[in-house]
Coordinates of C-alpha atoms in Angstrom, one line a residue:
Chain V
M1 CA 37.3 -82.4 -110.1
T2 CA 34.9 -81.0 -107.6
Q3 CA 34.1 -77.4 -107.9
Q4 CA 34.5 -75.8 -104.5
E5 CA 34.1 -72.2 -103.9
A6 CA 35.2 -72.1 -100.3
P7 CA 38.6 -70.4 -100.5
V8 CA 40.5 -72.8 -98.4
R9 CA 39.2 -76.1 -99.7
K10 CA 41.8 -78.0 -101.6
I11 CA 41.1 -79.5 -105.0
T12 CA 41.8 -83.0 -106.2
V13 CA 43.8 -82.8 -109.4
A14 CA 44.2 -85.9 -111.6
C15 CA 46.5 -85.6 -114.6
D16 CA 49.1 -87.4 -116.6
V17 CA 52.7 -86.5 -115.7
N18 CA 55.4 -87.8 -118.0
G19 CA 53.2 -90.6 -119.1
Y20 CA 52.2 -91.7 -115.6
P21 CA 48.9 -91.1 -113.9
A22 CA 49.2 -88.6 -111.0
E23 CA 46.8 -87.4 -108.4
F24 CA 47.4 -84.7 -105.8
L25 CA 45.7 -82.2 -103.7
A26 CA 46.2 -78.5 -104.7
A27 CA 45.3 -75.3 -103.0
P28 CA 43.2 -73.3 -105.5
H29 CA 45.9 -70.6 -105.7
Q30 CA 48.8 -73.0 -106.0
S31 CA 50.7 -72.9 -109.3
L32 CA 51.4 -76.0 -111.4
L33 CA 55.1 -75.2 -110.8
E34 CA 54.6 -75.4 -107.0
A35 CA 52.5 -78.6 -107.4
L36 CA 55.2 -80.3 -109.5
R37 CA 58.0 -79.4 -107.1
E38 CA 56.2 -79.7 -103.7
A39 CA 53.4 -82.2 -104.2
M40 CA 55.1 -84.5 -106.7
G41 CA 58.8 -83.9 -105.8
L42 CA 59.6 -83.2 -109.4
T43 CA 62.2 -80.5 -108.7
G44 CA 63.8 -80.6 -112.2
T45 CA 61.4 -77.7 -113.2
K46 CA 62.9 -74.6 -111.8
E47 CA 61.5 -71.4 -110.4
G48 CA 63.2 -68.3 -111.8
C49 CA 61.1 -65.2 -111.8
N50 CA 57.7 -66.6 -110.9
D51 CA 56.1 -64.0 -113.3
G52 CA 56.4 -65.5 -116.8
N53 CA 59.5 -63.7 -117.9
C54 CA 62.3 -66.3 -117.6
G55 CA 60.9 -69.6 -118.8
A56 CA 62.9 -71.6 -116.2
C57 CA 59.6 -73.3 -115.2
T58 CA 58.7 -74.3 -118.8
V59 CA 56.7 -77.6 -119.1
A60 CA 54.5 -78.9 -121.8
L61 CA 50.8 -78.9 -121.1
D62 CA 48.8 -81.0 -123.5
G63 CA 51.8 -80.6 -125.9
R64 CA 52.1 -76.9 -125.7
I65 CA 54.9 -75.2 -123.7
V66 CA 53.8 -73.0 -120.9
D67 CA 55.3 -71.2 -118.0
S68 CA 54.1 -73.5 -115.1
C69 CA 54.3 -70.5 -112.7
L70 CA 51.5 -68.9 -114.6
V71 CA 49.3 -72.1 -114.7
L72 CA 47.1 -73.0 -111.7
A73 CA 47.6 -76.6 -110.6
A74 CA 43.9 -77.0 -110.7
E75 CA 44.0 -76.2 -114.4
A76 CA 46.0 -79.3 -115.0
D77 CA 43.2 -81.6 -114.1
G78 CA 42.6 -84.1 -116.9
K79 CA 45.6 -82.8 -118.9
R80 CA 49.0 -84.2 -119.8
V81 CA 52.0 -82.5 -118.3
D82 CA 55.5 -83.2 -119.6
T83 CA 58.5 -82.1 -117.6
I84 CA 62.3 -82.4 -117.8
E85 CA 62.1 -85.6 -115.8
G86 CA 60.3 -87.4 -118.7
M87 CA 62.7 -86.3 -121.3
A88 CA 65.5 -88.9 -121.2
P89 CA 64.9 -92.4 -122.4
P90 CA 65.8 -95.2 -119.9
N91 CA 69.6 -95.6 -119.6
G92 CA 70.4 -92.6 -121.8
L93 CA 69.9 -89.0 -122.7
H94 CA 67.7 -87.3 -125.2
P95 CA 69.7 -86.0 -128.2
L96 CA 69.0 -82.4 -127.0
Q97 CA 70.5 -83.3 -123.5
Q98 CA 73.5 -84.9 -125.2
A99 CA 74.0 -81.9 -127.5
F100 CA 73.7 -79.4 -124.5
L101 CA 76.6 -81.4 -122.9
E102 CA 78.7 -81.5 -126.0
E103 CA 78.3 -77.9 -126.8
A104 CA 78.7 -76.8 -123.2
A105 CA 75.4 -75.1 -123.5
L106 CA 75.0 -74.7 -119.7
Q107 CA 76.9 -73.2 -116.8
C108 CA 74.8 -72.8 -113.7
G109 CA 72.1 -75.0 -115.1
I110 CA 69.0 -73.3 -113.6
C111 CA 67.6 -72.3 -117.0
T112 CA 68.6 -75.6 -118.6
P113 CA 65.5 -77.7 -117.9
G114 CA 63.3 -75.0 -119.3
F115 CA 65.4 -74.6 -122.4
L116 CA 65.4 -78.4 -123.0
V117 CA 61.6 -78.7 -122.7
A118 CA 61.1 -75.7 -124.9
A119 CA 63.6 -76.9 -127.5
K120 CA 62.1 -80.4 -127.6
A121 CA 58.7 -78.9 -128.4
L122 CA 60.3 -76.9 -131.2
L123 CA 62.0 -79.9 -132.8
E124 CA 58.9 -82.0 -132.5
R125 CA 57.0 -79.4 -134.5
E126 CA 59.8 -78.3 -136.8
P127 CA 62.6 -80.8 -137.1
E128 CA 65.0 -78.5 -138.9
P129 CA 64.5 -74.9 -137.7
D130 CA 67.0 -72.3 -138.8
E131 CA 69.0 -70.2 -136.3
H132 CA 66.5 -67.3 -136.4
R133 CA 63.6 -69.6 -135.7
I134 CA 65.5 -71.2 -132.8
R135 CA 66.2 -67.8 -131.3
L136 CA 62.7 -66.7 -131.7
W137 CA 61.2 -69.9 -130.2
L138 CA 63.5 -69.7 -127.2
A139 CA 62.9 -65.9 -126.6
G140 CA 60.8 -66.8 -123.6
N141 CA 63.7 -68.6 -121.9
L142 CA 66.4 -66.5 -120.3
C143 CA 70.0 -67.6 -119.6
R144 CA 72.3 -65.3 -117.7
C145 CA 75.4 -67.5 -118.1
T146 CA 76.0 -68.7 -121.7
G147 CA 75.1 -65.7 -123.9
Y148 CA 72.8 -68.1 -125.9
D149 CA 75.1 -68.9 -128.8
K150 CA 76.0 -72.3 -127.3
I151 CA 72.4 -73.1 -126.6
V152 CA 71.5 -72.3 -130.2
R153 CA 74.3 -74.4 -131.5
A154 CA 73.2 -77.3 -129.2
V155 CA 69.7 -77.1 -130.6
Q156 CA 71.1 -77.1 -134.2
R157 CA 73.3 -80.1 -133.4
A158 CA 70.4 -82.0 -131.9
S159 CA 68.3 -81.1 -134.8
S160 CA 70.8 -82.6 -137.3
E161 CA 71.3 -85.7 -135.1
M162 CA 67.6 -86.3 -134.9
S163 CA 67.1 -85.8 -138.6
K164 CA 69.6 -88.5 -139.5
P165 CA 67.9 -91.6 -140.8
A166 CA 68.0 -94.4 -138.2
P167 CA 71.0 -96.8 -138.7
A168 CA 70.1 -99.8 -140.9
G169 CA 70.1 -103.3 -139.4
G170 CA 68.6 -102.2 -136.1
A171 CA 66.3 -104.5 -134.1
Chain Z
M1 CA 48.8 -63.6 -101.8
H2 CA 45.3 -63.6 -100.5
P3 CA 43.9 -67.2 -101.0
F4 CA 41.2 -67.4 -103.7
S5 CA 39.0 -70.2 -104.9
Y6 CA 39.1 -71.7 -108.4
V7 CA 35.9 -72.2 -110.3
A8 CA 35.5 -73.6 -113.8
P9 CA 31.9 -73.1 -114.9
R10 CA 30.7 -75.0 -117.9
T11 CA 28.1 -72.5 -119.1
L12 CA 28.0 -68.8 -119.6
D13 CA 24.9 -68.5 -117.3
E14 CA 26.9 -70.2 -114.5
A15 CA 29.9 -67.9 -115.1
V16 CA 27.7 -64.8 -115.0
E17 CA 25.9 -66.0 -111.9
I18 CA 29.2 -66.5 -110.0
L19 CA 30.6 -63.1 -111.2
D20 CA 27.4 -61.3 -110.3
R21 CA 27.2 -62.9 -106.9
R22 CA 30.8 -62.1 -106.0
G23 CA 31.1 -58.7 -107.7
E24 CA 34.6 -57.2 -107.5
R25 CA 35.9 -60.1 -105.5
A26 CA 35.9 -62.4 -108.5
R27 CA 37.3 -62.2 -112.0
P28 CA 37.1 -64.3 -115.1
F29 CA 40.4 -65.5 -116.6
A30 CA 41.7 -67.4 -119.6
G31 CA 45.5 -67.7 -119.9
A32 CA 46.2 -66.1 -116.4
T33 CA 49.3 -64.6 -117.8
D34 CA 48.4 -61.1 -116.5
I35 CA 46.1 -61.8 -113.6
L36 CA 48.4 -64.2 -111.7
V37 CA 51.2 -61.7 -111.9
Q38 CA 49.0 -58.9 -110.7
L39 CA 47.6 -61.0 -107.8
R40 CA 51.1 -62.0 -106.7
A41 CA 52.2 -58.4 -106.9
G42 CA 49.4 -57.4 -104.6
R43 CA 47.7 -55.1 -107.1
F44 CA 44.3 -56.3 -105.9
E45 CA 42.7 -59.2 -103.9
L46 CA 40.2 -61.7 -105.2
D47 CA 38.2 -64.4 -103.5
A48 CA 37.6 -66.3 -106.7
L49 CA 39.2 -66.8 -110.1
V50 CA 36.6 -68.0 -112.7
D51 CA 38.3 -70.1 -115.4
L52 CA 36.4 -69.6 -118.7
K53 CA 38.1 -72.3 -120.6
A54 CA 35.4 -74.9 -120.0
V55 CA 32.7 -72.6 -121.5
P56 CA 32.2 -73.5 -125.2
E57 CA 31.4 -70.0 -126.4
T58 CA 34.6 -68.5 -125.1
T59 CA 36.9 -71.1 -126.6
A60 CA 35.6 -71.2 -130.2
L61 CA 37.4 -69.7 -133.2
S62 CA 35.5 -69.5 -136.4
L63 CA 35.6 -67.8 -139.7
D64 CA 32.1 -66.7 -140.4
G65 CA 31.1 -65.5 -143.8
G66 CA 34.4 -63.7 -144.2
G67 CA 34.3 -62.3 -140.7
L68 CA 36.0 -63.8 -137.7
R69 CA 34.7 -64.7 -134.2
I70 CA 37.3 -65.2 -131.6
G71 CA 36.2 -66.6 -128.2
A72 CA 37.5 -64.6 -125.4
A73 CA 39.6 -67.4 -124.0
V74 CA 41.2 -68.6 -127.4
P75 CA 44.9 -68.5 -126.9
C76 CA 47.1 -66.6 -129.4
C77 CA 48.7 -69.8 -130.7
E78 CA 45.4 -71.2 -131.9
I79 CA 44.8 -68.0 -133.9
Y80 CA 48.1 -68.0 -135.7
E81 CA 48.2 -71.7 -136.2
D82 CA 44.9 -71.6 -138.1
A83 CA 46.0 -71.3 -141.8
A84 CA 42.7 -69.8 -143.0
V85 CA 42.7 -67.1 -140.2
R86 CA 46.4 -66.4 -141.0
A87 CA 45.6 -65.8 -144.6
A88 CA 42.6 -63.7 -144.0
F89 CA 43.7 -61.6 -141.0
P90 CA 47.4 -61.0 -141.3
G91 CA 47.2 -57.8 -139.3
L92 CA 45.8 -59.7 -136.4
I93 CA 48.5 -62.3 -136.7
D94 CA 51.1 -59.6 -136.5
A95 CA 50.0 -59.0 -132.9
A96 CA 49.0 -62.6 -131.9
S97 CA 52.5 -63.8 -132.7
L98 CA 54.5 -61.1 -130.8
I99 CA 52.7 -61.1 -127.5
G100 CA 55.2 -62.5 -125.0
G101 CA 57.1 -65.6 -126.0
I102 CA 55.9 -69.0 -127.2
Q103 CA 55.0 -70.0 -123.6
I104 CA 52.8 -67.0 -123.1
Q105 CA 51.2 -67.4 -126.6
S106 CA 50.2 -70.9 -125.6
R107 CA 47.9 -69.4 -122.9
A108 CA 47.3 -65.6 -123.4
S109 CA 44.1 -64.7 -125.3
L110 CA 43.2 -61.5 -127.2
G111 CA 40.1 -61.4 -125.1
G112 CA 42.2 -61.2 -121.9
N113 CA 44.6 -58.7 -123.6
L114 CA 41.5 -56.5 -124.2
C115 CA 40.0 -56.9 -120.7
N116 CA 43.3 -56.2 -119.1
A117 CA 43.0 -52.8 -120.7
S118 CA 46.7 -51.9 -120.8
P119 CA 47.4 -48.9 -122.9
S120 CA 50.3 -50.9 -124.4
A121 CA 48.2 -54.0 -125.2
D122 CA 49.5 -55.3 -128.6
G123 CA 46.3 -57.2 -129.3
V124 CA 43.9 -54.3 -129.1
C125 CA 44.9 -51.9 -131.9
P126 CA 44.7 -54.5 -134.6
L127 CA 41.1 -55.3 -133.4
I128 CA 40.3 -51.6 -133.5
V129 CA 41.4 -51.2 -137.1
H130 CA 39.3 -54.2 -138.0
S131 CA 36.3 -52.5 -136.5
A132 CA 35.9 -55.4 -134.1
V133 CA 33.0 -55.6 -131.6
A134 CA 33.2 -57.0 -128.1
K135 CA 30.2 -59.3 -127.4
L136 CA 29.3 -59.1 -123.7
R137 CA 27.1 -61.2 -121.5
G138 CA 25.9 -60.2 -118.1
P139 CA 23.0 -60.5 -115.7
E140 CA 20.9 -58.2 -117.9
G141 CA 21.6 -60.2 -121.0
E142 CA 23.8 -59.5 -124.0
R143 CA 25.2 -56.3 -125.3
D144 CA 27.9 -55.1 -127.7
A145 CA 30.7 -52.6 -127.3
S146 CA 33.0 -51.5 -130.0
V147 CA 36.6 -52.4 -129.2
E148 CA 37.7 -48.8 -129.4
S149 CA 35.3 -47.9 -126.6
F150 CA 35.9 -51.0 -124.5
C151 CA 39.0 -49.7 -122.5
T152 CA 38.2 -46.7 -120.4
G153 CA 41.5 -46.1 -118.7
P154 CA 44.7 -48.0 -117.7
G155 CA 43.4 -51.4 -116.4
A156 CA 39.7 -50.2 -116.6
N157 CA 37.0 -51.3 -119.0
V158 CA 33.3 -51.0 -119.7
L159 CA 32.4 -54.4 -118.1
R160 CA 29.7 -54.1 -115.4
R161 CA 29.1 -56.2 -112.3
G162 CA 28.6 -59.8 -113.4
E163 CA 29.4 -59.1 -117.0
L164 CA 32.1 -60.9 -119.1
L165 CA 33.5 -60.8 -122.5
V166 CA 32.2 -63.8 -124.5
E167 CA 33.9 -63.2 -127.9
I168 CA 35.3 -60.7 -130.2
E169 CA 33.7 -60.3 -133.6
L170 CA 35.5 -59.0 -136.6
P171 CA 33.2 -58.1 -139.5
P172 CA 34.2 -59.3 -143.0
P173 CA 36.8 -56.8 -144.3
P174 CA 35.9 -54.9 -147.4
E175 CA 37.5 -55.7 -150.8
R176 CA 41.1 -54.7 -151.4
F177 CA 41.7 -54.4 -147.6
G178 CA 45.0 -54.8 -145.7
A179 CA 46.0 -54.3 -142.1
A180 CA 49.2 -54.4 -140.2
Y181 CA 50.5 -54.0 -136.6
Q182 CA 54.0 -53.0 -135.5
R183 CA 55.5 -51.9 -132.2
F184 CA 58.8 -50.7 -131.0
I185 CA 60.6 -52.4 -128.1
P186 CA 64.3 -52.3 -127.2
R187 CA 64.7 -56.0 -127.6
N188 CA 63.6 -58.3 -130.4
E189 CA 61.0 -60.2 -128.4
M190 CA 59.4 -60.5 -125.0
D191 CA 58.9 -56.8 -124.0
I192 CA 56.1 -54.3 -123.5
A193 CA 55.5 -51.8 -126.4
V194 CA 57.2 -48.4 -126.1
A195 CA 54.7 -47.5 -128.8
G196 CA 52.7 -49.4 -131.3
V197 CA 50.5 -48.7 -134.4
A198 CA 47.9 -50.7 -136.3
S199 CA 46.9 -49.5 -139.7
A200 CA 44.2 -50.7 -142.1
V201 CA 43.3 -49.4 -145.5
A202 CA 40.9 -50.4 -148.3
L203 CA 41.6 -49.3 -151.9
D204 CA 39.3 -48.4 -154.8
E205 CA 39.1 -50.7 -157.8
D206 CA 42.1 -49.2 -159.5
G207 CA 44.2 -49.2 -156.3
A208 CA 44.6 -45.5 -156.9
A209 CA 42.8 -44.1 -153.9
I210 CA 42.1 -45.1 -150.3
V211 CA 38.4 -45.6 -149.7
S212 CA 38.5 -46.4 -146.0
A213 CA 41.2 -46.3 -143.4
R214 CA 41.6 -46.8 -139.7
L215 CA 44.7 -46.2 -137.5
A216 CA 45.0 -47.1 -133.9
L217 CA 47.8 -46.3 -131.5
A218 CA 49.2 -48.2 -128.5
A219 CA 51.1 -47.0 -125.4
V220 CA 50.6 -43.3 -126.2
G221 CA 47.5 -42.5 -124.1
P222 CA 45.5 -43.9 -121.2
T223 CA 44.0 -46.6 -123.5
P224 CA 44.7 -47.9 -127.0
I225 CA 43.3 -45.1 -129.2
L226 CA 41.6 -44.9 -132.5
A227 CA 43.4 -42.0 -134.4
E228 CA 40.3 -40.5 -135.9
R229 CA 41.8 -37.5 -137.6
A230 CA 44.6 -39.4 -139.2
S231 CA 42.1 -42.1 -140.3
A232 CA 39.8 -39.5 -141.8
F233 CA 42.7 -37.7 -143.6
L234 CA 43.5 -40.9 -145.5
M235 CA 40.1 -41.2 -147.1
G236 CA 40.2 -40.5 -150.8
K237 CA 43.9 -39.9 -150.8
P238 CA 46.3 -41.7 -153.1
P239 CA 48.3 -44.4 -151.2
T240 CA 51.7 -42.7 -151.6
T241 CA 54.7 -42.3 -149.4
E242 CA 53.8 -38.6 -149.0
T243 CA 50.2 -39.4 -147.9
F244 CA 51.5 -41.9 -145.4
A245 CA 54.1 -39.4 -144.0
E246 CA 51.4 -36.8 -143.5
A247 CA 49.2 -39.4 -141.8
G248 CA 52.1 -40.2 -139.5
K249 CA 52.3 -36.5 -138.4
I250 CA 48.6 -36.3 -137.8
A251 CA 48.6 -39.6 -135.9
A252 CA 51.4 -38.2 -133.6
S253 CA 49.3 -35.1 -133.0
E254 CA 46.5 -37.4 -131.7
A255 CA 48.8 -39.2 -129.2
S256 CA 49.2 -38.0 -125.7
P257 CA 52.1 -40.1 -124.4
I258 CA 53.7 -39.9 -121.0
A259 CA 57.4 -40.2 -120.3
D260 CA 58.3 -43.3 -118.2
M261 CA 61.1 -45.9 -117.9
R262 CA 60.3 -47.3 -121.3
G263 CA 60.6 -44.0 -123.2
T264 CA 60.3 -40.3 -123.3
K265 CA 57.3 -38.4 -124.7
E266 CA 59.4 -37.2 -127.7
H267 CA 60.6 -40.7 -128.5
R268 CA 57.1 -42.0 -128.4
L269 CA 55.8 -39.3 -130.7
Q270 CA 58.6 -40.0 -133.2
L271 CA 57.8 -43.7 -133.0
I272 CA 54.1 -43.1 -133.8
E273 CA 55.1 -41.2 -136.9
T274 CA 57.5 -43.8 -138.1
L275 CA 55.3 -46.8 -137.2
T276 CA 52.3 -45.2 -138.9
R277 CA 54.3 -44.9 -142.1
R278 CA 55.6 -48.4 -141.9
T279 CA 52.4 -50.1 -141.0
L280 CA 50.5 -48.2 -143.7
A281 CA 53.1 -49.5 -146.2
V282 CA 52.6 -53.1 -145.1
A283 CA 48.8 -52.6 -145.0
L284 CA 48.9 -51.2 -148.5
A285 CA 51.0 -54.2 -149.8
R286 CA 48.5 -56.6 -148.2
A287 CA 45.5 -54.7 -149.7
R288 CA 47.1 -55.0 -153.1
T289 CA 47.5 -58.7 -152.8
S290 CA 44.2 -59.4 -151.1
R291 CA 41.3 -61.1 -153.0

């Protein structure tokens, strides 16, 4: 990335988004959230508060969940970004997405991509978290519809699905 | 928002040069979790944000002969995920693991928490009770500032033009030492402290008397404050419930809280008393089980 100090010069950012190489021009003050939605058309990541309180814009940056509204797009240069768009396998759903549907863990849906990305990061680190741990991990994600219980149950359900041994006789 | 440029220097010299040249129109940042919010709210305008995360000195975390060096840009998550740091500095971990949520902890640094100089900063009081030193670098070279003298008012600190915080150094704790931090918020997580207290004690060989103590208070004055009289009171005292209750009263007398949307003055004074007692009890338990 070129280091430009002139305020209006755009910066070329090259990063990995959901496993694919991406390159875009970012204004220096542009957030990663804006770049994802506007430059890359990845509108699954939502803007809620734009100040780091609600977690609707949660993405993983080099494997750690962050509020993408509080990351400058320029900071993503050379990094890996994982968004909700990269979560489902081809022709299916991630177990967390399936569990959110089955537990009715969403109503308006604005917070859902952030919850899913955050919960996925939790289960990757800790495959069988208890309820307290799930609630603590998801404290940075706000939901104004569900009252959280269904979301917590969905994460527990996905956790037990994902912890089951793979069926025998598979390819 | 006023447009600003983004610069990511690779050396301290380069960072200092940019900050010196641009003066108040540029600021260094690490996790950006405070500064982007402040810029969007129009609290101030900048022409440049200087990302410190490519500077090796600000991103290193190392245990050093029993002490700890925390680069100014090291995020909270790296501190509490380090098993050795967690074992040796549990009082610091108390704070690193409750600042914001997981998303914020992925980015926010204790260095940034200190430079932001909020009276309610959760990360600062534990540093104060560890007698931490802020290592600064500027156009004139290097200098040190004690963490308790670093913040000079709400949002103000001792940094001069062109100067930045490089790292925070915690000296090796004495033997039989324990520290703890607790705060009160109306929710369980993700809130700003109504009041907070960090305590540290070191015991004599029999565990019968306190040989050194430091207490620091958050959100009850213009800066995080070292409660000097309460700390001095504890010296030589037996580590009992009665001693801790008295220390709580003295600590409250050293607080000068305001009333605001988060709490009244009376509530905050009561919280200081309670949190002083509670954190001293945790610090004592940790001191008794330390090496």
